[in-house]
């Protein structure tokens, strides 16, 4: 099987992608890459390291904290309140983050003869970030291929999934409990989630919807059994 690289943060989406990459490429064929870019809390990188260790996936962490010198946002400022502007864009959006992540991931991938890169971006249930759109990913894949003359394939398995469907995918992969208890999504760095930031709200709403759907399905199946 070919090798794969997962852009990894220790959150729900990237961990689900990691489990999917392991299923599609096999144990020992998947690596992960994470980034320290000045985020307001360290818990996500701690989670990423623990998850990678438990799944026996090699993890490389790159220091991109130079971003702090060129941009400012609430995700990189632990004193800033999280809010949205008049167009609905949260101030947690980090300009250029996914473009930079994918560039460094691609450089790393090529150096390890890896063609397949997974990233957990989504344009269905998201916060309006422009670098989570399929259009951006298609453009970035072409740019990386042209820049390095190398056949990269950017995989975005969550692109058109709601958060409920992402939970369903984790369940299908046998990773539901792992993702639910081991991953971190909270913008504020609260262990277990603050329940109030946009990321926590999306995660918990999707979880409630999926659990309700699963309970209904199980009840229906039990009712039809002889």
XYZ file of N, CA and C in Angstrom:
678
model
N 0.835 -1.203 0.000
C 0.000 0.000 0.000
C 0.871 1.255 0.000
N 0.347 2.325 -0.585
C 1.052 3.595 -0.595
C 1.014 4.232 0.790
N 1.905 5.176 1.004
C 1.938 5.895 2.271
C 1.032 7.124 2.220
N 0.700 7.636 3.405
C -0.138 8.826 3.498
C 0.364 9.716 4.625
N 0.072 11.005 4.484
C 0.391 11.992 5.508
C -0.895 12.698 5.907
N -1.131 12.838 7.218
C -2.329 13.502 7.725
C -1.936 14.805 8.402
N -2.539 15.903 7.955
C -2.374 17.182 8.656
C -3.196 17.072 9.935
N -2.527 17.137 11.081
C -3.118 16.663 12.328
C -3.082 17.711 13.421
N -4.212 17.840 14.137
C -4.277 18.809 15.232
C -4.707 18.191 16.559
N -5.101 16.922 16.531
C -5.621 16.311 17.746
C -7.085 16.593 17.971
N -7.757 17.207 16.980
C -9.182 17.495 17.085
C -10.041 16.402 16.481
N -11.342 16.608 16.564
C -12.298 15.623 16.055
C -12.079 15.319 14.579
N -11.984 16.353 13.765
C -11.929 16.158 12.319
C -10.630 15.494 11.880
N -9.493 16.001 12.346
C -8.227 15.435 11.894
C -8.014 14.031 12.443
N -8.555 13.743 13.632
C -8.426 12.389 14.172
C -9.280 11.405 13.376
N -10.468 11.844 12.971
C -11.289 11.003 12.108
C -10.571 10.737 10.791
N -9.944 11.756 10.227
C -9.152 11.571 9.009
C -7.993 10.613 9.236
N -7.382 10.680 10.410
C -6.270 9.784 10.720
C -6.733 8.332 10.736
N -7.870 8.072 11.361
C -8.407 6.704 11.369
C -8.755 6.247 9.957
N -9.288 7.145 9.142
C -9.630 6.787 7.768
C -8.365 6.477 6.967
N -7.339 7.287 7.128
C -6.079 7.044 6.418
C -5.470 5.707 6.835
N -5.573 5.374 8.116
C -5.059 4.089 8.588
C -5.825 2.930 7.950
N -7.136 3.081 7.802
C -7.913 2.026 7.162
C -7.564 1.903 5.684
N -7.376 3.035 5.015
C -7.157 3.011 3.578
C -5.722 2.676 3.187
N -4.767 2.973 4.059
C -3.361 2.762 3.709
C -2.684 1.683 4.559
N -3.236 1.414 5.736
C -2.700 0.341 6.556
C -1.755 0.826 7.643
N -1.668 0.064 8.706
C -0.768 0.384 9.816
C 0.669 0.419 9.303
N 1.415 1.373 9.793
C 2.796 1.517 9.370
C 2.973 2.299 8.086
N 1.865 2.711 7.469
C 1.916 3.438 6.206
C 1.425 4.878 6.341
N 1.176 5.314 7.559
C 0.608 6.642 7.778
C 1.506 7.437 8.721
N 1.758 8.680 8.359
C 2.465 9.622 9.210
C 1.552 10.813 9.471
N 1.872 11.590 10.493
C 1.086 12.790 10.815
C 2.019 13.972 10.973
N 1.476 15.152 10.664
C 2.256 16.380 10.830
C 1.376 17.417 11.520
N 1.926 18.069 12.521
C 1.199 19.094 13.277
C 2.034 20.361 13.306
N 1.385 21.462 13.679
C 2.061 22.760 13.600
C 1.864 23.566 14.873
N 2.944 24.142 15.342
C 2.906 25.094 16.459
C 3.008 26.482 15.834
N 1.874 27.200 15.800
C 1.869 28.474 15.083
C 1.510 29.655 15.979
N 1.569 29.426 17.290
C 1.236 30.499 18.219
C -0.180 30.423 18.718
N -0.827 29.243 18.568
C -2.191 29.093 19.055
C -2.260 29.375 20.558
N -3.427 29.829 21.002
C -3.581 30.370 22.345
C -3.494 29.322 23.449
N -3.478 28.055 23.106
C -3.339 27.010 24.119
C -2.532 25.851 23.546
N -1.890 25.086 24.428
C -1.032 23.982 24.009
C -1.750 22.646 24.036
N -2.978 22.617 24.539
C -3.640 21.341 24.763
C -3.826 20.553 23.472
N -4.078 21.247 22.333
C -4.328 20.499 21.100
C -3.074 19.748 20.658
N -1.892 20.332 20.835
C -0.667 19.628 20.464
C -0.366 18.501 21.441
N -0.725 18.687 22.703
C -0.574 17.600 23.676
C -1.473 16.425 23.290
N -2.711 16.729 22.900
C -3.639 15.686 22.472
C -3.120 14.994 21.216
N -2.618 15.784 20.272
C -2.107 15.221 19.022
C -0.973 14.239 19.304
N -0.061 14.623 20.186
C 1.069 13.754 20.506
C 0.601 12.460 21.168
N -0.362 12.580 22.097
C -0.865 11.401 22.797
C -1.593 10.457 21.847
N -2.418 11.024 20.959
C -3.176 10.199 20.013
C -2.228 9.488 19.052
N -1.269 10.230 18.509
C -0.312 9.627 17.575
C 0.466 8.507 18.258
N 0.839 8.728 19.495
C 1.583 7.702 20.236
C 0.726 6.457 20.445
N -0.532 6.639 20.822
C -1.411 5.500 21.079
C -1.730 4.723 19.811
N -1.779 5.412 18.671
C -2.090 4.747 17.401
C -0.827 4.310 16.657
N 0.324 4.549 17.282
C 1.618 4.159 16.694
C 1.827 4.822 15.333
N 1.508 6.111 15.276
C 1.682 6.897 14.055
C 2.802 7.917 14.292
N 3.851 7.909 13.483
C 4.918 8.907 13.648
C 4.366 10.314 13.464
N 4.693 11.194 14.410
C 4.203 12.574 14.372
C 5.377 13.538 14.308
N 5.324 14.446 13.351
C 6.298 15.526 13.237
C 5.600 16.834 13.564
N 6.176 17.635 14.467
C 5.611 18.930 14.836
C 6.551 20.021 14.338
N 6.041 20.893 13.487
C 6.847 21.992 12.959
C 6.505 23.296 13.665
N 7.517 24.100 13.884
C 7.334 25.398 14.539
C 7.113 26.472 13.475
N 5.878 26.976 13.390
C 5.542 28.061 12.471
C 5.107 29.302 13.250
N 5.668 29.470 14.426
C 5.257 30.578 15.297
C 5.617 31.939 14.723
N 6.386 31.952 13.642
C 6.666 33.222 12.962
C 5.370 33.884 12.495
N 4.295 33.097 12.358
C 3.003 33.672 11.958
C 2.551 34.763 12.917
N 2.960 34.668 14.170
C 2.563 35.674 15.159
C 3.078 37.070 14.808
N 4.129 37.116 14.012
C 4.722 38.403 13.672
C 4.065 39.051 12.459
N 3.180 38.313 11.775
C 2.577 38.865 10.553
C 1.051 38.919 10.583
N 0.426 38.305 11.575
C -1.031 38.341 11.627
C -1.501 38.297 13.078
N -2.737 38.753 13.287
C -3.299 38.744 14.632
C -4.746 38.281 14.563
N -5.139 37.419 15.486
C -6.507 36.917 15.553
C -6.736 36.313 16.923
N -7.996 36.023 17.220
C -8.349 35.541 18.557
C -7.811 34.145 18.844
N -7.539 33.355 17.801
C -7.036 32.006 18.030
C -5.574 32.027 18.468
N -4.916 33.169 18.276
C -3.506 33.305 18.649
C -3.309 34.356 19.737
N -4.407 34.743 20.401
C -4.341 35.768 21.441
C -5.235 35.334 22.597
N -4.625 34.894 23.690
C -5.422 34.350 24.789
C -6.145 35.421 25.594
N -5.974 36.690 25.215
C -6.700 37.762 25.891
C -7.877 38.270 25.057
N -7.980 37.803 23.816
C -9.026 38.295 22.916
C -10.310 37.510 23.099
N -11.437 38.223 23.104
C -12.739 37.568 23.139
C -13.067 37.060 21.740
N -13.718 35.916 21.667
C -14.090 35.348 20.376
C -15.405 35.964 19.914
N -15.402 36.488 18.693
C -16.587 37.153 18.153
C -16.585 37.005 16.637
N -17.614 37.546 15.982
C -17.713 37.523 14.527
C -17.941 38.934 14.027
N -17.485 39.203 12.793
C -17.709 40.527 12.220
C -19.082 40.604 11.566
N -19.372 41.716 10.914
C -20.703 41.925 10.335
C -21.021 40.948 9.210
N -19.981 40.355 8.609
C -20.194 39.357 7.557
C -20.283 37.932 8.109
N -20.171 37.819 9.440
C -20.267 36.510 10.074
C -18.959 35.769 10.187
N -17.845 36.391 9.797
C -16.547 35.738 9.880
C -16.011 35.805 11.315
N -15.753 34.665 11.953
C -15.214 34.678 13.320
C -13.799 35.268 13.338
N -13.455 35.910 14.435
C -12.104 36.457 14.538
C -11.082 35.383 14.901
N -11.514 34.116 14.884
C -10.594 33.001 15.065
C -9.973 32.562 13.743
N -10.399 33.160 12.628
C -9.814 32.803 11.339
C -8.363 33.267 11.270
N -7.468 32.345 10.930
C -6.042 32.647 10.812
C -5.706 32.759 9.325
N -5.431 33.972 8.858
C -5.146 34.185 7.443
C -3.983 33.302 6.968
N -4.236 32.541 5.907
C -3.171 31.757 5.287
C -2.798 30.474 5.984
N -3.487 30.135 7.075
C -3.049 28.988 7.874
C -3.064 27.688 7.078
N -4.192 27.347 6.460
C -4.251 26.072 5.753
C -3.343 26.051 4.527
N -3.177 27.200 3.878
C -2.245 27.265 2.747
C -0.830 26.973 3.219
N -0.456 27.557 4.351
C 0.884 27.334 4.902
C 1.037 25.889 5.372
N 0.021 25.382 6.058
C 0.077 23.994 6.523
C 0.263 23.029 5.356
N -0.525 23.229 4.307
C -0.448 22.314 3.169
C 0.879 22.445 2.431
N 1.425 23.641 2.368
C 2.732 23.819 1.730
C 3.798 23.028 2.475
N 3.857 23.197 3.782
C 4.876 22.480 4.553
C 4.601 20.979 4.578
N 3.333 20.610 4.633
C 2.996 19.189 4.582
C 3.456 18.584 3.264
N 3.264 19.321 2.172
C 3.666 18.816 0.857
C 5.182 18.684 0.751
N 5.908 19.663 1.251
C 7.373 19.572 1.244
C 7.815 18.336 2.026
N 7.223 18.138 3.196
C 7.542 16.973 4.025
C 7.160 15.689 3.295
N 5.969 15.673 2.697
C 5.494 14.466 2.014
C 6.428 14.081 0.876
N 6.803 15.047 0.061
C 7.686 14.730 -1.068
C 9.018 14.163 -0.582
N 9.525 14.693 0.515
C 10.810 14.212 1.038
C 10.726 12.779 1.539
N 9.499 12.300 1.795
C 9.289 10.923 2.243
C 8.594 10.083 1.165
N 8.585 10.576 -0.052
C 7.988 9.860 -1.191
C 6.507 9.558 -0.953
N 5.812 10.494 -0.309
C 4.380 10.368 -0.039
C 3.604 11.241 -1.022
N 2.561 10.680 -1.618
C 1.748 11.429 -2.568
C 0.393 11.851 -1.976
N -0.115 11.101 -1.006
C -1.467 11.314 -0.475
C -1.425 12.096 0.832
N -2.093 13.246 0.838
C -2.149 14.103 2.025
C -3.609 14.280 2.419
N -3.927 13.989 3.669
C -5.284 14.119 4.198
C -5.370 15.365 5.066
N -6.469 16.114 4.917
C -6.719 17.271 5.769
C -8.215 17.354 6.042
N -8.585 17.642 7.280
C -9.984 17.550 7.708
C -10.792 18.811 7.525
N -10.603 19.516 6.413
C -11.391 20.722 6.173
C -12.787 20.356 5.688
N -13.722 21.288 5.883
C -15.125 21.020 5.565
C -15.832 22.336 5.251
N -16.629 22.342 4.196
C -17.364 23.561 3.870
C -18.859 23.428 4.160
N -19.252 22.348 4.833
C -20.663 22.135 5.157
C -20.992 22.701 6.534
N -20.460 22.073 7.582
C -20.587 22.590 8.945
C -19.253 23.200 9.328
N -19.085 24.494 9.106
C -17.831 25.150 9.458
C -18.124 26.584 9.823
N -17.077 27.326 10.135
C -17.251 28.686 10.647
C -17.120 29.744 9.565
N -17.186 29.348 8.296
C -17.089 30.319 7.221
C -15.674 30.614 6.770
N -14.707 29.784 7.174
C -13.318 30.020 6.797
C -13.132 29.783 5.294
N -12.596 30.736 4.556
C -12.431 30.556 3.111
C -11.454 29.454 2.742
N -10.489 29.147 3.623
C -9.505 28.114 3.286
C -9.971 26.709 3.683
N -11.275 26.562 3.919
C -11.864 25.242 4.145
C -12.734 24.815 2.962
N -12.747 25.593 1.893
C -13.614 25.319 0.753
C -12.942 24.398 -0.259
N -13.760 23.617 -0.956
C -13.247 22.701 -1.978
C -12.498 23.463 -3.067
N -12.980 24.649 -3.397
C -12.323 25.462 -4.428
C -10.884 25.767 -4.056
N -10.665 26.092 -2.792
C -9.311 26.370 -2.328
C -8.440 25.119 -2.409
N -8.967 23.979 -1.975
C -8.189 22.737 -1.984
C -7.789 22.367 -3.413
N -8.724 22.473 -4.360
C -8.397 22.164 -5.756
C -7.283 23.081 -6.267
N -7.389 24.355 -5.938
C -6.383 25.313 -6.357
C -5.033 25.005 -5.719
N -5.060 24.656 -4.421
C -3.815 24.384 -3.703
C -3.144 23.129 -4.236
N -3.922 22.126 -4.570
C -3.337 20.899 -5.109
C -2.606 21.200 -6.424
N -3.246 21.979 -7.282
C -2.603 22.332 -8.546
C -1.337 23.149 -8.304
N -1.404 24.095 -7.379
C -0.244 24.935 -7.070
C 0.917 24.100 -6.562
N 0.641 23.169 -5.651
C 1.705 22.321 -5.098
C 2.313 21.433 -6.169
N 1.472 20.893 -7.037
C 1.983 20.048 -8.107
C 2.888 20.839 -9.048
N 2.470 22.060 -9.369
C 3.281 22.892 -10.246
C 4.561 23.359 -9.552
N 4.446 23.692 -8.274
C 5.599 24.220 -7.545
C 6.697 23.187 -7.367
N 6.308 21.918 -7.201
C 7.300 20.884 -6.912
C 7.394 19.802 -7.977
N 6.584 19.943 -9.047
C 6.598 18.967 -10.131
C 6.462 17.552 -9.560
N 5.393 17.389 -8.758
C 5.209 16.135 -8.013
C 3.706 15.879 -7.904
N 3.256 14.642 -8.111
C 1.810 14.352 -8.139
C 1.171 14.193 -6.760
N 0.901 15.308 -6.118
C 0.201 15.266 -4.840
C -1.290 14.995 -5.050
N -1.903 14.304 -4.087
C -3.355 14.152 -4.054
C -3.827 14.600 -2.679
N -4.573 15.698 -2.638
C -5.097 16.196 -1.367
C -6.458 15.565 -1.118
N -6.588 14.847 -0.014
C -7.824 14.154 0.338
C -8.567 14.959 1.401
N -9.833 15.241 1.143
C -10.673 15.987 2.084
C -11.955 15.191 2.334
N -11.873 14.082 3.052
C -13.034 13.194 3.208
C -14.205 13.806 3.956
N -13.985 14.910 4.663
C -15.062 15.532 5.437
C -15.671 16.731 4.716
N -15.201 17.031 3.529
C -15.543 18.288 2.858
C -17.045 18.551 2.809
N -17.839 17.535 2.492
C -19.280 17.745 2.314
C -20.109 17.068 3.409
N -19.467 16.766 4.536
C -20.172 16.139 5.647
C -20.585 17.170 6.687
N -21.767 16.985 7.254
C -22.131 17.747 8.439
C -21.388 17.163 9.628
N -21.413 17.870 10.748
C -20.763 17.335 11.941
C -21.432 16.034 12.376
N -22.734 15.932 12.193
C -23.424 14.676 12.506
C -22.864 13.542 11.661
N -22.645 13.800 10.397
C -22.115 12.775 9.502
C -20.656 12.455 9.812
N -19.924 13.433 10.320
C -18.540 13.170 10.716
C -18.501 12.233 11.913
N -19.429 12.430 12.857
C -19.529 11.491 13.974
C -19.913 10.096 13.469
N -20.802 10.047 12.496
C -21.204 8.755 11.930
C -20.016 8.060 11.282
N -19.171 8.815 10.593
C -17.985 8.235 9.966
C -17.042 7.682 11.029
N -16.835 8.429 12.103
C -15.983 7.938 13.186
C -16.522 6.629 13.740
N -17.852 6.544 13.866
C -18.475 5.318 14.361
C -18.255 4.165 13.384
N -18.410 4.438 12.100
C -18.186 3.420 11.071
C -16.745 2.904 11.105
N -15.815 3.789 11.445
C -14.403 3.418 11.508
C -14.047 2.728 12.817
N -15.028 2.568 13.715
C -14.769 1.955 15.014
C -14.036 2.881 15.969
N -14.133 4.187 15.710
C -13.362 5.153 16.481
C -14.237 6.144 17.237
N -15.538 5.875 17.337
C -16.448 6.849 17.926
C -16.052 7.202 19.362
N -15.887 6.210 20.212
C -15.543 6.485 21.617
C -14.180 7.149 21.731
N -13.242 6.713 20.898
C -11.900 7.306 20.918
C -11.982 8.786 20.574
N -12.667 9.109 19.480
C -12.774 10.505 19.055
C -13.533 11.323 20.092
N -14.555 10.753 20.656
C -15.376 11.492 21.625
C -14.610 11.829 22.895
N -13.768 10.918 23.342
C -13.118 11.108 24.643
C -11.680 11.593 24.565
N -11.039 11.432 23.412
C -9.598 11.708 23.348
C -9.236 12.962 22.564
N -10.184 13.511 21.805
C -9.839 14.648 20.955
C -10.205 15.971 21.613
N -9.606 17.038 21.094
C -9.844 18.382 21.628
C -10.213 19.321 20.494
N -11.286 20.085 20.683
C -11.762 20.997 19.651
C -11.921 22.425 20.154
N -12.003 22.617 21.429
C -12.342 23.915 22.031
C -11.323 25.003 21.694
N -11.812 26.127 21.183
C -10.948 27.264 20.876
C -10.282 27.840 22.125
N -10.947 27.720 23.262
C -10.434 28.327 24.494
C -9.485 27.414 25.253
N -9.319 26.188 24.758
C -8.387 25.270 25.405
C -8.917 24.618 26.655
N -10.236 24.640 26.842
C -10.844 24.031 28.024
C -10.901 22.517 27.833
N -10.325 21.783 28.762
C -10.361 20.328 28.698
C -11.804 19.845 28.728
N -12.185 19.049 27.748
C -13.557 18.584 27.661
C -14.494 19.554 26.964
N -13.986 20.758 26.641
C -14.781 21.746 25.907
C -15.457 22.766 26.798
N -15.531 23.998 26.315
C -16.192 25.057 27.083
C -17.691 25.062 26.838
N -18.120 24.483 25.697
C -19.538 24.447 25.372
C -20.092 25.741 24.832
N -19.244 26.756 24.683
C -19.728 28.067 24.275
C -19.066 28.615 23.019
N -17.833 28.241 22.730
C -17.153 28.766 21.547
C -17.751 28.125 20.294
N -17.579 28.740 19.119
C -18.182 28.182 17.900
C -17.797 26.745 17.625
N -16.560 26.386 17.908
C -16.105 25.023 17.645
C -16.815 24.014 18.546
N -16.940 24.335 19.815
C -17.640 23.446 20.754
C -19.117 23.313 20.386
N -19.729 24.417 19.992
C -21.154 24.387 19.646
C -21.393 23.476 18.455
N -20.562 23.584 17.418
C -20.688 22.722 16.242
C -20.495 21.258 16.607
N -19.476 20.996 17.392
C -19.162 19.614 17.777
C -20.294 18.989 18.577
N -20.764 19.695 19.588
C -21.777 19.129 20.472
C -23.130 19.017 19.782
N -23.468 19.962 18.924
C -24.721 19.874 18.189
C -24.717 18.654 17.261
N -23.616 18.461 16.568
C -23.503 17.299 15.697
C -23.557 15.998 16.467
N -22.930 15.988 17.642
C -22.936 14.781 18.470
C -24.353 14.452 18.932
N -25.078 15.454 19.401
C -26.454 15.223 19.849
C -27.313 14.695 18.701
N -27.148 15.287 17.522
C -27.936 14.855 16.366
C -27.605 13.417 15.984
N -26.329 13.079 16.028
C -25.955 11.711 15.650
C -26.424 10.699 16.682
N -26.274 11.009 17.963
C -26.708 10.076 19.001
C -28.218 9.862 18.940
N -28.971 10.928 18.647
C -30.418 10.793 18.525
C -30.766 9.912 17.332
N -30.078 10.106 16.222
C -30.333 9.293 15.030
C -29.956 7.838 15.276
N -28.837 7.603 15.944
C -28.397 6.233 16.217
C -29.369 5.530 17.153
N -29.844 6.256 18.174
C -30.800 5.662 19.106
C -32.099 5.308 18.386
N -32.546 6.171 17.482
C -33.770 5.901 16.721
C -33.591 4.682 15.832
N -32.436 4.588 15.181
C -32.160 3.439 14.305
C -32.127 2.143 15.098
N -31.471 2.178 16.241
C -31.383 0.976 17.065
C -32.761 0.567 17.579
N -33.574 1.551 17.955
C -34.928 1.261 18.445
C -35.782 0.660 17.338
N -35.632 1.200 16.147
C -36.401 0.681 15.004
C -35.986 -0.751 14.674
N -34.696 -1.014 14.713
C -34.206 -2.358 14.421
C -34.677 -3.360 15.447
N -34.673 -2.958 16.712
C -35.146 -3.857 17.769
C -36.628 -4.135 17.624
N -37.384 -3.134 17.154
C -38.810 -3.288 17.006
C -39.191 -4.211 15.866
N -38.280 -4.385 14.889
C -38.583 -5.240 13.748
C -38.059 -6.652 13.913
N -37.322 -6.902 15.005
C -36.791 -8.235 15.237
C -37.925 -9.179 15.681
N -37.928 -10.429 15.170
C -38.986 -11.383 15.555
C -38.847 -11.786 17.013
